[in-house]
Amino acid sequence: MWQLYVGLAIIFFGLNDFTVKKIKKAKPEQILFFQFISASFLAFIATIIFGQTSKINFFHMFLGIGLFLALMFFYLALKLGELSKVAPIFGLNVIITAILGLIFLSEPFSAKTITGLILGTLGIYFLGGKK
Amino acid sequence: MKKWLTYAILGMMTNGITLFFAKVILSSSGTYSLVFMQFLGGFLCVSAYIFIKKIWKSMDLKEILLASTCGAFSSLGVTFFYLALNDTLVSVVAPIRGSGFLIFTSLLGFIFLKEKITPKKLIGLILAILAIIFLTI
Protein backbone atom coordinates (compact mmCIF):
# COMPACT_ATOMS: atom_id res chain seq x y z
CA MET A 1 0.00 0.00 0.00
CA TRP A 2 2.87 2.42 0.78
CA GLN A 3 3.97 2.17 -2.85
CA LEU A 4 0.60 3.63 -3.92
CA TYR A 5 0.85 6.40 -1.31
CA VAL A 6 4.37 7.40 -2.32
CA GLY A 7 3.34 7.32 -6.01
CA LEU A 8 0.44 9.68 -5.30
CA ALA A 9 2.73 11.90 -3.19
CA ILE A 10 5.17 12.15 -6.11
CA ILE A 11 2.35 13.08 -8.52
CA PHE A 12 1.00 15.82 -6.23
CA PHE A 13 4.47 17.24 -5.43
CA GLY A 14 5.19 17.28 -9.17
CA LEU A 15 1.90 19.06 -9.93
CA ASN A 16 2.71 21.56 -7.17
CA ASP A 17 6.12 22.32 -8.69
CA PHE A 18 4.61 22.59 -12.17
CA THR A 19 1.92 25.03 -10.95
CA VAL A 20 4.44 27.19 -9.02
CA LYS A 21 6.34 27.74 -12.28
CA LYS A 22 3.20 29.35 -13.76
CA ILE A 23 3.31 32.12 -11.11
CA LYS A 24 5.53 34.86 -12.51
CA LYS A 25 4.84 38.10 -10.65
CA ALA A 26 4.12 37.29 -7.00
CA LYS A 27 6.84 37.26 -4.34
CA PRO A 28 7.78 33.90 -2.82
CA GLU A 29 6.39 34.94 0.58
CA GLN A 30 3.04 35.73 -1.01
CA ILE A 31 2.94 32.39 -2.81
CA LEU A 32 3.73 30.62 0.46
CA PHE A 33 1.04 32.66 2.26
CA PHE A 34 -1.76 31.49 -0.05
CA GLN A 35 -0.25 28.04 -0.41
CA PHE A 36 -0.27 27.53 3.37
CA ILE A 37 -3.83 28.92 3.75
CA SER A 38 -5.35 26.47 1.27
CA ALA A 39 -3.17 23.58 2.45
CA SER A 40 -4.18 24.18 6.10
CA PHE A 41 -7.84 24.39 5.11
CA LEU A 42 -7.74 21.11 3.17
CA ALA A 43 -5.80 19.34 5.91
CA PHE A 44 -8.30 20.64 8.49
CA ILE A 45 -11.21 19.19 6.47
CA ALA A 46 -9.34 15.85 6.26
CA THR A 47 -8.72 15.96 10.04
CA ILE A 48 -12.48 16.35 10.64
CA ILE A 49 -13.53 13.72 8.05
CA PHE A 50 -11.09 11.11 9.42
CA GLY A 51 -12.00 11.91 13.03
CA GLN A 52 -8.56 13.06 14.16
CA THR A 53 -9.57 16.35 15.83
CA SER A 54 -8.81 14.82 19.25
CA LYS A 55 -5.24 14.09 18.06
CA ILE A 56 -4.47 17.75 17.30
CA ASN A 57 -1.30 18.71 19.15
CA PHE A 58 -0.26 22.35 19.00
CA PHE A 59 3.41 21.44 19.52
CA HIS A 60 3.32 19.88 16.04
CA MET A 61 3.14 23.41 14.64
CA PHE A 62 6.91 23.55 15.23
CA LEU A 63 7.25 21.28 12.18
CA GLY A 64 5.71 24.18 10.24
CA ILE A 65 8.73 26.29 11.19
CA GLY A 66 10.94 23.72 9.47
CA LEU A 67 8.68 23.68 6.41
CA PHE A 68 8.66 27.50 6.23
CA LEU A 69 12.44 27.81 6.70
CA ALA A 70 13.19 25.11 4.12
CA LEU A 71 11.01 26.75 1.47
CA MET A 72 12.27 30.28 2.28
CA PHE A 73 15.91 29.17 2.03
CA PHE A 74 15.06 27.43 -1.26
CA TYR A 75 13.46 30.59 -2.68
CA LEU A 76 16.36 32.78 -1.43
CA ALA A 77 18.84 30.43 -3.07
CA LEU A 78 16.79 30.57 -6.28
CA LYS A 79 16.90 34.37 -6.22
CA LEU A 80 20.70 34.39 -6.19
CA GLY A 81 21.59 31.18 -8.01
CA GLU A 82 20.44 29.22 -11.04
CA LEU A 83 17.62 26.71 -10.73
CA SER A 84 19.77 24.06 -12.39
CA LYS A 85 22.33 24.39 -9.58
CA VAL A 86 20.01 25.01 -6.63
CA ALA A 87 17.42 22.27 -7.36
CA PRO A 88 19.78 19.26 -7.24
CA ILE A 89 21.35 20.46 -3.97
CA PHE A 90 17.94 21.05 -2.39
CA GLY A 91 16.72 17.70 -3.77
CA LEU A 92 19.33 15.92 -1.67
CA ASN A 93 17.24 16.68 1.47
CA VAL A 94 15.56 13.28 1.15
CA ILE A 95 18.95 11.58 1.39
CA ILE A 96 19.58 13.43 4.69
CA THR A 97 16.20 12.14 5.96
CA ALA A 98 17.07 8.59 4.89
CA ILE A 99 20.50 8.71 6.56
CA LEU A 100 18.99 10.13 9.79
CA GLY A 101 16.44 7.27 9.71
CA LEU A 102 19.20 4.68 9.32
CA ILE A 103 21.27 6.17 12.17
CA PHE A 104 18.72 7.32 14.76
CA LEU A 105 15.74 5.02 14.11
CA SER A 106 18.02 2.00 13.68
CA GLU A 107 16.24 1.08 10.45
CA PRO A 108 17.68 -2.09 8.91
CA PHE A 109 19.85 -1.39 5.89
CA SER A 110 20.89 -3.85 3.27
CA ALA A 111 23.16 -3.66 0.23
CA LYS A 112 19.99 -3.03 -1.80
CA THR A 113 19.05 0.04 0.30
CA ILE A 114 22.55 1.48 0.09
CA THR A 115 22.68 0.89 -3.70
CA GLY A 116 19.26 2.51 -4.07
CA LEU A 117 20.39 5.51 -2.00
CA ILE A 118 23.57 5.99 -4.05
CA LEU A 119 21.74 5.58 -7.39
CA GLY A 120 19.00 7.97 -6.20
CA THR A 121 21.57 10.60 -5.18
CA LEU A 122 23.33 10.32 -8.55
CA GLY A 123 19.96 10.41 -10.36
CA ILE A 124 18.94 13.60 -8.49
CA TYR A 125 22.31 15.18 -9.37
CA PHE A 126 22.10 14.30 -13.08
CA LEU A 127 18.42 15.20 -13.47
CA GLY A 128 18.87 18.57 -11.79
CA GLY A 129 21.82 19.54 -13.97
CA LYS A 130 21.73 21.95 -16.87
CA LYS A 131 23.01 19.82 -19.75
CA MET B 1 31.09 30.02 0.23
CA LYS B 2 28.66 31.62 -2.23
CA LYS B 3 25.46 32.97 -0.71
CA TRP B 4 23.09 30.93 -2.93
CA LEU B 5 24.97 27.77 -2.03
CA THR B 6 24.67 28.54 1.69
CA TYR B 7 20.90 29.05 1.30
CA ALA B 8 20.50 25.89 -0.80
CA ILE B 9 22.42 23.82 1.77
CA LEU B 10 20.44 25.36 4.65
CA GLY B 11 17.18 24.60 2.80
CA MET B 12 18.31 21.03 2.12
CA MET B 13 19.31 20.47 5.77
CA THR B 14 16.14 22.06 7.22
CA ASN B 15 13.83 20.06 4.96
CA GLY B 16 15.71 16.82 5.53
CA ILE B 17 15.62 17.23 9.31
CA THR B 18 11.93 18.30 9.27
CA LEU B 19 10.95 15.15 7.35
CA PHE B 20 12.91 13.03 9.83
CA PHE B 21 11.06 14.61 12.78
CA ALA B 22 7.77 14.09 10.94
CA LYS B 23 8.54 10.36 10.80
CA VAL B 24 9.36 10.32 14.54
CA ILE B 25 6.14 12.18 15.45
CA LEU B 26 3.96 10.07 13.13
CA SER B 27 4.41 7.00 15.32
CA SER B 28 2.35 8.66 18.07
CA SER B 29 0.14 11.06 16.12
CA GLY B 30 -2.61 11.20 13.50
CA THR B 31 -1.41 11.75 9.92
CA TYR B 32 -4.11 14.28 8.98
CA SER B 33 -3.91 16.27 12.22
CA LEU B 34 -0.11 16.43 11.85
CA VAL B 35 -0.37 17.74 8.27
CA PHE B 36 -2.92 20.33 9.44
CA MET B 37 -0.75 21.52 12.33
CA GLN B 38 2.36 21.63 10.15
CA PHE B 39 0.75 23.82 7.49
CA LEU B 40 -0.89 26.00 10.16
CA GLY B 41 2.54 26.48 11.75
CA GLY B 42 3.98 27.35 8.34
CA PHE B 43 1.14 29.81 7.74
CA LEU B 44 1.80 31.57 11.08
CA CYS B 45 5.53 31.78 10.27
CA VAL B 46 5.04 33.27 6.80
CA SER B 47 2.40 35.71 8.14
CA ALA B 48 4.81 36.89 10.86
CA TYR B 49 7.60 37.22 8.27
CA ILE B 50 5.41 39.32 5.95
CA PHE B 51 4.19 41.47 8.88
CA ILE B 52 7.69 42.12 10.27
CA LYS B 53 9.32 42.78 6.88
CA LYS B 54 6.27 44.77 5.67
CA ILE B 55 6.52 43.14 2.24
CA TRP B 56 3.24 42.96 0.43
CA LYS B 57 2.14 44.05 -3.01
CA SER B 58 -1.15 43.52 -4.77
CA MET B 59 -1.53 40.15 -6.44
CA ASP B 60 -3.56 39.07 -9.51
CA LEU B 61 -6.60 36.93 -8.76
CA LYS B 62 -5.19 34.37 -11.23
CA GLU B 63 -1.93 34.11 -9.27
CA ILE B 64 -3.82 33.85 -5.95
CA LEU B 65 -5.80 30.95 -7.43
CA LEU B 66 -2.62 29.30 -8.75
CA ALA B 67 -0.89 29.66 -5.35
CA SER B 68 -3.98 28.23 -3.62
CA THR B 69 -3.99 25.31 -6.07
CA CYS B 70 -0.33 24.73 -5.14
CA GLY B 71 -1.48 24.58 -1.53
CA ALA B 72 -4.01 21.88 -2.37
CA PHE B 73 -1.38 19.85 -4.26
CA SER B 74 1.23 20.20 -1.50
CA SER B 75 -1.31 19.29 1.17
CA LEU B 76 -2.23 16.12 -0.74
CA GLY B 77 1.44 15.39 -1.48
CA VAL B 78 2.49 15.71 2.17
CA THR B 79 -0.52 13.66 3.35
CA PHE B 80 0.23 10.75 1.00
CA PHE B 81 3.94 10.97 1.83
CA TYR B 82 3.17 10.74 5.56
CA LEU B 83 0.76 7.83 4.95
CA ALA B 84 3.64 6.05 3.17
CA LEU B 85 6.01 6.92 6.05
CA ASN B 86 3.48 5.38 8.46
CA ASP B 87 3.58 2.12 6.53
CA THR B 88 7.30 1.60 5.98
CA LEU B 89 10.89 2.77 6.58
CA VAL B 90 11.88 6.40 6.07
CA SER B 91 15.20 5.26 4.55
CA VAL B 92 13.19 3.60 1.75
CA VAL B 93 10.38 6.14 1.17
CA ALA B 94 12.51 9.32 1.26
CA PRO B 95 14.90 8.44 -1.61
CA ILE B 96 12.01 7.07 -3.70
CA ARG B 97 10.19 10.36 -3.24
CA GLY B 98 13.31 12.31 -4.22
CA SER B 99 14.01 10.31 -7.37
CA GLY B 100 10.36 9.84 -8.33
CA PHE B 101 9.62 13.52 -7.92
CA LEU B 102 12.42 14.48 -10.32
CA ILE B 103 11.34 11.82 -12.84
CA PHE B 104 7.76 13.08 -12.76
CA THR B 105 8.64 16.80 -13.02
CA SER B 106 11.12 16.05 -15.81
CA LEU B 107 8.40 14.16 -17.71
CA LEU B 108 5.99 17.08 -17.22
CA GLY B 109 8.70 19.42 -18.53
CA PHE B 110 9.41 17.21 -21.55
CA ILE B 111 5.70 16.83 -22.43
CA PHE B 112 4.15 20.21 -21.62
CA LEU B 113 7.06 22.67 -21.66
CA LYS B 114 8.85 20.98 -24.59
CA GLU B 115 12.12 20.82 -22.61
CA LYS B 116 14.91 18.87 -24.32
CA ILE B 117 15.97 15.42 -23.12
CA THR B 118 19.75 15.86 -22.86
CA PRO B 119 22.10 12.86 -22.43
CA LYS B 120 22.80 13.98 -18.84
CA LYS B 121 19.08 14.03 -18.01
CA LEU B 122 18.58 10.66 -19.68
CA ILE B 123 21.34 9.18 -17.48
CA GLY B 124 19.68 10.81 -14.45
CA LEU B 125 16.29 9.31 -15.39
CA ILE B 126 17.78 5.82 -15.78
CA LEU B 127 19.64 6.09 -12.44
CA ALA B 128 16.52 7.37 -10.64
CA ILE B 129 14.40 4.52 -12.07
CA LEU B 130 17.07 1.98 -11.03
CA ALA B 131 17.12 3.53 -7.53
CA ILE B 132 13.36 3.07 -7.20
CA ILE B 133 13.62 -0.55 -8.42
CA PHE B 134 16.37 -1.31 -5.86
CA LEU B 135 14.42 0.30 -3.02
CA THR B 136 11.04 -1.30 -3.76
CA ILE B 137 11.94 -4.91 -4.65
Coordinates of C-alpha atoms in Angstrom, one line a residue:
Chain A
M1 CA 0.0 0.0 0.0
W2 CA 2.9 2.4 0.8
Q3 CA 4.0 2.2 -2.9
L4 CA 0.6 3.6 -3.9
Y5 CA 0.9 6.4 -1.3
V6 CA 4.4 7.4 -2.3
G7 CA 3.3 7.3 -6.0
L8 CA 0.4 9.7 -5.3
A9 CA 2.7 11.9 -3.2
I10 CA 5.2 12.2 -6.1
I11 CA 2.3 13.1 -8.5
F12 CA 1.0 15.8 -6.2
F13 CA 4.5 17.2 -5.4
G14 CA 5.2 17.3 -9.2
L15 CA 1.9 19.1 -9.9
N16 CA 2.7 21.6 -7.2
D17 CA 6.1 22.3 -8.7
F18 CA 4.6 22.6 -12.2
T19 CA 1.9 25.0 -11.0
V20 CA 4.4 27.2 -9.0
K21 CA 6.3 27.7 -12.3
K22 CA 3.2 29.3 -13.8
I23 CA 3.3 32.1 -11.1
K24 CA 5.5 34.9 -12.5
K25 CA 4.8 38.1 -10.7
A26 CA 4.1 37.3 -7.0
K27 CA 6.8 37.3 -4.3
P28 CA 7.8 33.9 -2.8
E29 CA 6.4 34.9 0.6
Q30 CA 3.0 35.7 -1.0
I31 CA 2.9 32.4 -2.8
L32 CA 3.7 30.6 0.5
F33 CA 1.0 32.7 2.3
F34 CA -1.8 31.5 -0.1
Q35 CA -0.3 28.0 -0.4
F36 CA -0.3 27.5 3.4
I37 CA -3.8 28.9 3.7
S38 CA -5.4 26.5 1.3
A39 CA -3.2 23.6 2.5
S40 CA -4.2 24.2 6.1
F41 CA -7.8 24.4 5.1
L42 CA -7.7 21.1 3.2
A43 CA -5.8 19.3 5.9
F44 CA -8.3 20.6 8.5
I45 CA -11.2 19.2 6.5
A46 CA -9.3 15.8 6.3
T47 CA -8.7 16.0 10.0
I48 CA -12.5 16.3 10.6
I49 CA -13.5 13.7 8.1
F50 CA -11.1 11.1 9.4
G51 CA -12.0 11.9 13.0
Q52 CA -8.6 13.1 14.2
T53 CA -9.6 16.3 15.8
S54 CA -8.8 14.8 19.2
K55 CA -5.2 14.1 18.1
I56 CA -4.5 17.7 17.3
N57 CA -1.3 18.7 19.1
F58 CA -0.3 22.3 19.0
F59 CA 3.4 21.4 19.5
H60 CA 3.3 19.9 16.0
M61 CA 3.1 23.4 14.6
F62 CA 6.9 23.5 15.2
L63 CA 7.2 21.3 12.2
G64 CA 5.7 24.2 10.2
I65 CA 8.7 26.3 11.2
G66 CA 10.9 23.7 9.5
L67 CA 8.7 23.7 6.4
F68 CA 8.7 27.5 6.2
L69 CA 12.4 27.8 6.7
A70 CA 13.2 25.1 4.1
L71 CA 11.0 26.8 1.5
M72 CA 12.3 30.3 2.3
F73 CA 15.9 29.2 2.0
F74 CA 15.1 27.4 -1.3
Y75 CA 13.5 30.6 -2.7
L76 CA 16.4 32.8 -1.4
A77 CA 18.8 30.4 -3.1
L78 CA 16.8 30.6 -6.3
K79 CA 16.9 34.4 -6.2
L80 CA 20.7 34.4 -6.2
G81 CA 21.6 31.2 -8.0
E82 CA 20.4 29.2 -11.0
L83 CA 17.6 26.7 -10.7
S84 CA 19.8 24.1 -12.4
K85 CA 22.3 24.4 -9.6
V86 CA 20.0 25.0 -6.6
A87 CA 17.4 22.3 -7.4
P88 CA 19.8 19.3 -7.2
I89 CA 21.4 20.5 -4.0
F90 CA 17.9 21.0 -2.4
G91 CA 16.7 17.7 -3.8
L92 CA 19.3 15.9 -1.7
N93 CA 17.2 16.7 1.5
V94 CA 15.6 13.3 1.2
I95 CA 18.9 11.6 1.4
I96 CA 19.6 13.4 4.7
T97 CA 16.2 12.1 6.0
A98 CA 17.1 8.6 4.9
I99 CA 20.5 8.7 6.6
L100 CA 19.0 10.1 9.8
G101 CA 16.4 7.3 9.7
L102 CA 19.2 4.7 9.3
I103 CA 21.3 6.2 12.2
F104 CA 18.7 7.3 14.8
L105 CA 15.7 5.0 14.1
S106 CA 18.0 2.0 13.7
E107 CA 16.2 1.1 10.5
P108 CA 17.7 -2.1 8.9
F109 CA 19.8 -1.4 5.9
S110 CA 20.9 -3.8 3.3
A111 CA 23.2 -3.7 0.2
K112 CA 20.0 -3.0 -1.8
T113 CA 19.0 0.0 0.3
I114 CA 22.6 1.5 0.1
T115 CA 22.7 0.9 -3.7
G116 CA 19.3 2.5 -4.1
L117 CA 20.4 5.5 -2.0
I118 CA 23.6 6.0 -4.0
L119 CA 21.7 5.6 -7.4
G120 CA 19.0 8.0 -6.2
T121 CA 21.6 10.6 -5.2
L122 CA 23.3 10.3 -8.5
G123 CA 20.0 10.4 -10.4
I124 CA 18.9 13.6 -8.5
Y125 CA 22.3 15.2 -9.4
F126 CA 22.1 14.3 -13.1
L127 CA 18.4 15.2 -13.5
G128 CA 18.9 18.6 -11.8
G129 CA 21.8 19.5 -14.0
K130 CA 21.7 22.0 -16.9
K131 CA 23.0 19.8 -19.8
Chain B
M1 CA 31.1 30.0 0.2
K2 CA 28.7 31.6 -2.2
K3 CA 25.5 33.0 -0.7
W4 CA 23.1 30.9 -2.9
L5 CA 25.0 27.8 -2.0
T6 CA 24.7 28.5 1.7
Y7 CA 20.9 29.1 1.3
A8 CA 20.5 25.9 -0.8
I9 CA 22.4 23.8 1.8
L10 CA 20.4 25.4 4.7
G11 CA 17.2 24.6 2.8
M12 CA 18.3 21.0 2.1
M13 CA 19.3 20.5 5.8
T14 CA 16.1 22.1 7.2
N15 CA 13.8 20.1 5.0
G16 CA 15.7 16.8 5.5
I17 CA 15.6 17.2 9.3
T18 CA 11.9 18.3 9.3
L19 CA 11.0 15.1 7.4
F20 CA 12.9 13.0 9.8
F21 CA 11.1 14.6 12.8
A22 CA 7.8 14.1 10.9
K23 CA 8.5 10.4 10.8
V24 CA 9.4 10.3 14.5
I25 CA 6.1 12.2 15.5
L26 CA 4.0 10.1 13.1
S27 CA 4.4 7.0 15.3
S28 CA 2.3 8.7 18.1
S29 CA 0.1 11.1 16.1
G30 CA -2.6 11.2 13.5
T31 CA -1.4 11.8 9.9
Y32 CA -4.1 14.3 9.0
S33 CA -3.9 16.3 12.2
L34 CA -0.1 16.4 11.9
V35 CA -0.4 17.7 8.3
F36 CA -2.9 20.3 9.4
M37 CA -0.7 21.5 12.3
Q38 CA 2.4 21.6 10.2
F39 CA 0.7 23.8 7.5
L40 CA -0.9 26.0 10.2
G41 CA 2.5 26.5 11.7
G42 CA 4.0 27.4 8.3
F43 CA 1.1 29.8 7.7
L44 CA 1.8 31.6 11.1
C45 CA 5.5 31.8 10.3
V46 CA 5.0 33.3 6.8
S47 CA 2.4 35.7 8.1
A48 CA 4.8 36.9 10.9
Y49 CA 7.6 37.2 8.3
I50 CA 5.4 39.3 5.9
F51 CA 4.2 41.5 8.9
I52 CA 7.7 42.1 10.3
K53 CA 9.3 42.8 6.9
K54 CA 6.3 44.8 5.7
I55 CA 6.5 43.1 2.2
W56 CA 3.2 43.0 0.4
K57 CA 2.1 44.1 -3.0
S58 CA -1.2 43.5 -4.8
M59 CA -1.5 40.1 -6.4
D60 CA -3.6 39.1 -9.5
L61 CA -6.6 36.9 -8.8
K62 CA -5.2 34.4 -11.2
E63 CA -1.9 34.1 -9.3
I64 CA -3.8 33.8 -6.0
L65 CA -5.8 31.0 -7.4
L66 CA -2.6 29.3 -8.7
A67 CA -0.9 29.7 -5.4
S68 CA -4.0 28.2 -3.6
T69 CA -4.0 25.3 -6.1
C70 CA -0.3 24.7 -5.1
G71 CA -1.5 24.6 -1.5
A72 CA -4.0 21.9 -2.4
F73 CA -1.4 19.9 -4.3
S74 CA 1.2 20.2 -1.5
S75 CA -1.3 19.3 1.2
L76 CA -2.2 16.1 -0.7
G77 CA 1.4 15.4 -1.5
V78 CA 2.5 15.7 2.2
T79 CA -0.5 13.7 3.3
F80 CA 0.2 10.8 1.0
F81 CA 3.9 11.0 1.8
Y82 CA 3.2 10.7 5.6
L83 CA 0.8 7.8 4.9
A84 CA 3.6 6.0 3.2
L85 CA 6.0 6.9 6.1
N86 CA 3.5 5.4 8.5
D87 CA 3.6 2.1 6.5
T88 CA 7.3 1.6 6.0
L89 CA 10.9 2.8 6.6
V90 CA 11.9 6.4 6.1
S91 CA 15.2 5.3 4.6
V92 CA 13.2 3.6 1.7
V93 CA 10.4 6.1 1.2
A94 CA 12.5 9.3 1.3
P95 CA 14.9 8.4 -1.6
I96 CA 12.0 7.1 -3.7
R97 CA 10.2 10.4 -3.2
G98 CA 13.3 12.3 -4.2
S99 CA 14.0 10.3 -7.4
G100 CA 10.4 9.8 -8.3
F101 CA 9.6 13.5 -7.9
L102 CA 12.4 14.5 -10.3
I103 CA 11.3 11.8 -12.8
F104 CA 7.8 13.1 -12.8
T105 CA 8.6 16.8 -13.0
S106 CA 11.1 16.0 -15.8
L107 CA 8.4 14.2 -17.7
L108 CA 6.0 17.1 -17.2
G109 CA 8.7 19.4 -18.5
F110 CA 9.4 17.2 -21.6
I111 CA 5.7 16.8 -22.4
F112 CA 4.2 20.2 -21.6
L113 CA 7.1 22.7 -21.7
K114 CA 8.9 21.0 -24.6
E115 CA 12.1 20.8 -22.6
K116 CA 14.9 18.9 -24.3
I117 CA 16.0 15.4 -23.1
T118 CA 19.8 15.9 -22.9
P119 CA 22.1 12.9 -22.4
K120 CA 22.8 14.0 -18.8
K121 CA 19.1 14.0 -18.0
L122 CA 18.6 10.7 -19.7
I123 CA 21.3 9.2 -17.5
G124 CA 19.7 10.8 -14.5
L125 CA 16.3 9.3 -15.4
I126 CA 17.8 5.8 -15.8
L127 CA 19.6 6.1 -12.4
A128 CA 16.5 7.4 -10.6
I129 CA 14.4 4.5 -12.1
L130 CA 17.1 2.0 -11.0
A131 CA 17.1 3.5 -7.5
I132 CA 13.4 3.1 -7.2
I133 CA 13.6 -0.5 -8.4
F134 CA 16.4 -1.3 -5.9
L135 CA 14.4 0.3 -3.0
T136 CA 11.0 -1.3 -3.8
I137 CA 11.9 -4.9 -4.6

